[in-house]
Amino acid sequence: MPTRTAAQRRAEARIAYDAFIAACPSRQLLDRISDKWTTLIVNALADGPRRYGELARVIAGVSQKMLTQTLRALERDGLVSRTVTASVPVRVDYALTPIGRDLLPVIRAVKTWAETHIEEVVSAREAYDAANGETHKLK
């Protein structure tokens, strides 16, 4: 068997990725990008870098803990970059990386779809609940 380079091995592994397989690492990425806070943060960074406080104001309802955790996870995954500028006070900016920008159209489409179809979904839920004797709040 001929020796393969690291790049060849990575290319072969990419072909083998299948999110339907439980052990596939792409499932972790699907979990990350399907998270509501990820969706909102990526959309909030669409127009360029933002400071932490700006993100907290734009994304209503996000706790400091959840915003920090999600930003760290997105930075770890290479979707968001964090830039610290030495000043008084210290300035920290978050921005989408090239792969984060590549993900943006998909995330933006999901957000737009949700905003467009929420009334239909609410009606479907109400009809389902009425037919099945259940009561739920929008979740």
Coordinates of C-alpha atoms in Angstrom, one line a residue:
M1 CA 0.0 0.0 0.0
P2 CA 1.5 3.4 -1.0
T3 CA 2.2 5.9 1.7
R4 CA -0.4 8.7 1.9
T5 CA 0.3 12.3 2.8
A6 CA -1.6 13.9 5.7
A7 CA -3.6 16.0 3.2
Q8 CA -4.6 12.8 1.4
R9 CA -5.7 11.2 4.6
R10 CA -7.7 14.3 5.6
A11 CA -9.4 14.3 2.1
E12 CA -10.3 10.6 2.5
A13 CA -11.7 11.3 6.0
R14 CA -13.8 14.2 4.7
I15 CA -15.4 11.8 2.2
A16 CA -16.2 9.4 5.0
Y17 CA -18.0 12.1 7.2
D18 CA -21.7 11.2 7.4
A19 CA -23.8 13.0 10.0
F20 CA -26.2 10.1 10.1
I21 CA -23.5 8.0 11.7
A22 CA -23.6 8.5 15.5
A23 CA -19.8 8.8 15.9
C24 CA -19.4 11.3 13.1
P25 CA -17.7 14.5 14.4
S26 CA -19.9 16.6 12.1
R27 CA -22.7 16.0 14.5
Q28 CA -21.0 18.2 17.1
L29 CA -20.8 21.0 14.5
L30 CA -24.5 20.5 13.6
D31 CA -25.3 20.8 17.3
R32 CA -23.3 24.0 17.5
I33 CA -24.8 25.7 14.4
S34 CA -28.4 24.7 15.2
D35 CA -28.2 26.4 18.6
K36 CA -30.5 29.5 18.8
W37 CA -27.8 31.6 20.4
T38 CA -25.3 30.7 17.7
T39 CA -27.9 31.6 15.0
L40 CA -28.5 34.9 16.6
I41 CA -24.8 35.8 17.2
V42 CA -23.8 34.9 13.7
N43 CA -26.6 37.0 12.3
A44 CA -25.7 39.9 14.7
L45 CA -22.1 39.8 13.3
A46 CA -23.2 39.8 9.7
D47 CA -22.5 43.5 9.2
G48 CA -19.1 43.4 10.8
P49 CA -17.3 43.3 14.2
R50 CA -19.2 44.1 17.4
R51 CA -18.2 44.6 21.0
Y52 CA -19.5 42.3 23.7
G53 CA -21.9 44.9 25.0
E54 CA -23.3 45.6 21.5
L55 CA -24.0 41.9 21.1
A56 CA -25.7 41.8 24.5
R57 CA -28.0 44.7 23.5
V58 CA -28.8 43.4 20.1
I59 CA -29.6 39.8 21.2
A60 CA -32.5 40.3 23.6
G61 CA -32.8 37.7 26.4
V62 CA -29.3 36.3 26.2
S63 CA -27.7 36.0 29.6
Q64 CA -24.1 37.1 30.1
K65 CA -23.1 33.5 30.9
M66 CA -24.8 32.2 27.7
L67 CA -23.3 34.9 25.5
T68 CA -19.8 34.3 26.9
Q69 CA -20.1 30.5 26.5
T70 CA -21.4 30.7 23.0
L71 CA -18.8 33.3 21.8
R72 CA -16.0 31.1 23.3
A73 CA -17.4 28.0 21.6
L74 CA -17.7 29.8 18.3
E75 CA -14.2 31.1 18.6
R76 CA -13.0 27.5 19.4
D77 CA -14.7 26.2 16.4
G78 CA -13.1 28.9 14.2
L79 CA -16.4 30.6 13.3
V80 CA -15.7 33.8 15.3
S81 CA -12.5 35.7 16.0
R82 CA -11.9 37.7 19.1
T83 CA -9.6 40.8 18.9
V84 CA -8.3 42.6 22.0
T85 CA -7.2 46.2 21.6
A86 CA -5.0 47.6 24.3
S87 CA -6.7 50.8 25.4
V88 CA -8.4 52.2 28.5
P89 CA -10.8 50.4 28.9
V90 CA -9.6 47.4 26.9
R91 CA -11.6 46.9 23.7
V92 CA -12.7 43.4 22.7
D93 CA -14.3 42.9 19.3
Y94 CA -15.9 39.8 17.8
A95 CA -16.1 39.1 14.1
L96 CA -17.0 36.3 11.8
T97 CA -14.0 34.4 10.4
P98 CA -14.0 33.3 6.7
I99 CA -15.7 30.1 7.6
G100 CA -18.2 32.0 9.8
R101 CA -19.0 34.3 6.8
D102 CA -19.4 31.1 4.7
L103 CA -21.9 29.8 7.2
L104 CA -23.8 33.2 7.3
P105 CA -26.1 32.7 4.3
V106 CA -27.3 29.4 5.7
I107 CA -27.9 30.8 9.2
R108 CA -29.5 33.9 7.8
A109 CA -31.9 31.8 5.7
V110 CA -33.0 29.8 8.8
K111 CA -33.6 33.0 10.7
T112 CA -35.6 34.4 7.8
W113 CA -37.6 31.2 7.4
A114 CA -38.5 31.2 11.1
E115 CA -39.6 34.8 11.0
T116 CA -41.6 34.2 7.8
H117 CA -43.4 31.0 9.0
I118 CA -43.9 31.5 12.7
E119 CA -47.6 32.3 12.3
E120 CA -48.2 29.1 10.4
V121 CA -46.3 27.1 13.0
V122 CA -48.2 28.7 15.8
S123 CA -51.5 27.9 14.0
A124 CA -50.4 24.3 13.4
R125 CA -49.5 23.9 17.1
E126 CA -52.8 25.3 18.2
A127 CA -54.7 23.0 15.9
Y128 CA -52.6 20.0 17.1
D129 CA -53.1 20.9 20.8
A130 CA -56.9 21.4 20.3
A131 CA -57.2 18.0 18.5
N132 CA -55.1 16.3 21.2
G133 CA -56.4 18.0 24.3
E134 CA -53.0 19.6 25.1
T135 CA -52.0 23.0 26.1
H136 CA -48.5 24.4 25.5
K137 CA -46.9 27.8 25.4
L138 CA -44.9 28.8 22.3
K139 CA -41.6 27.1 22.7

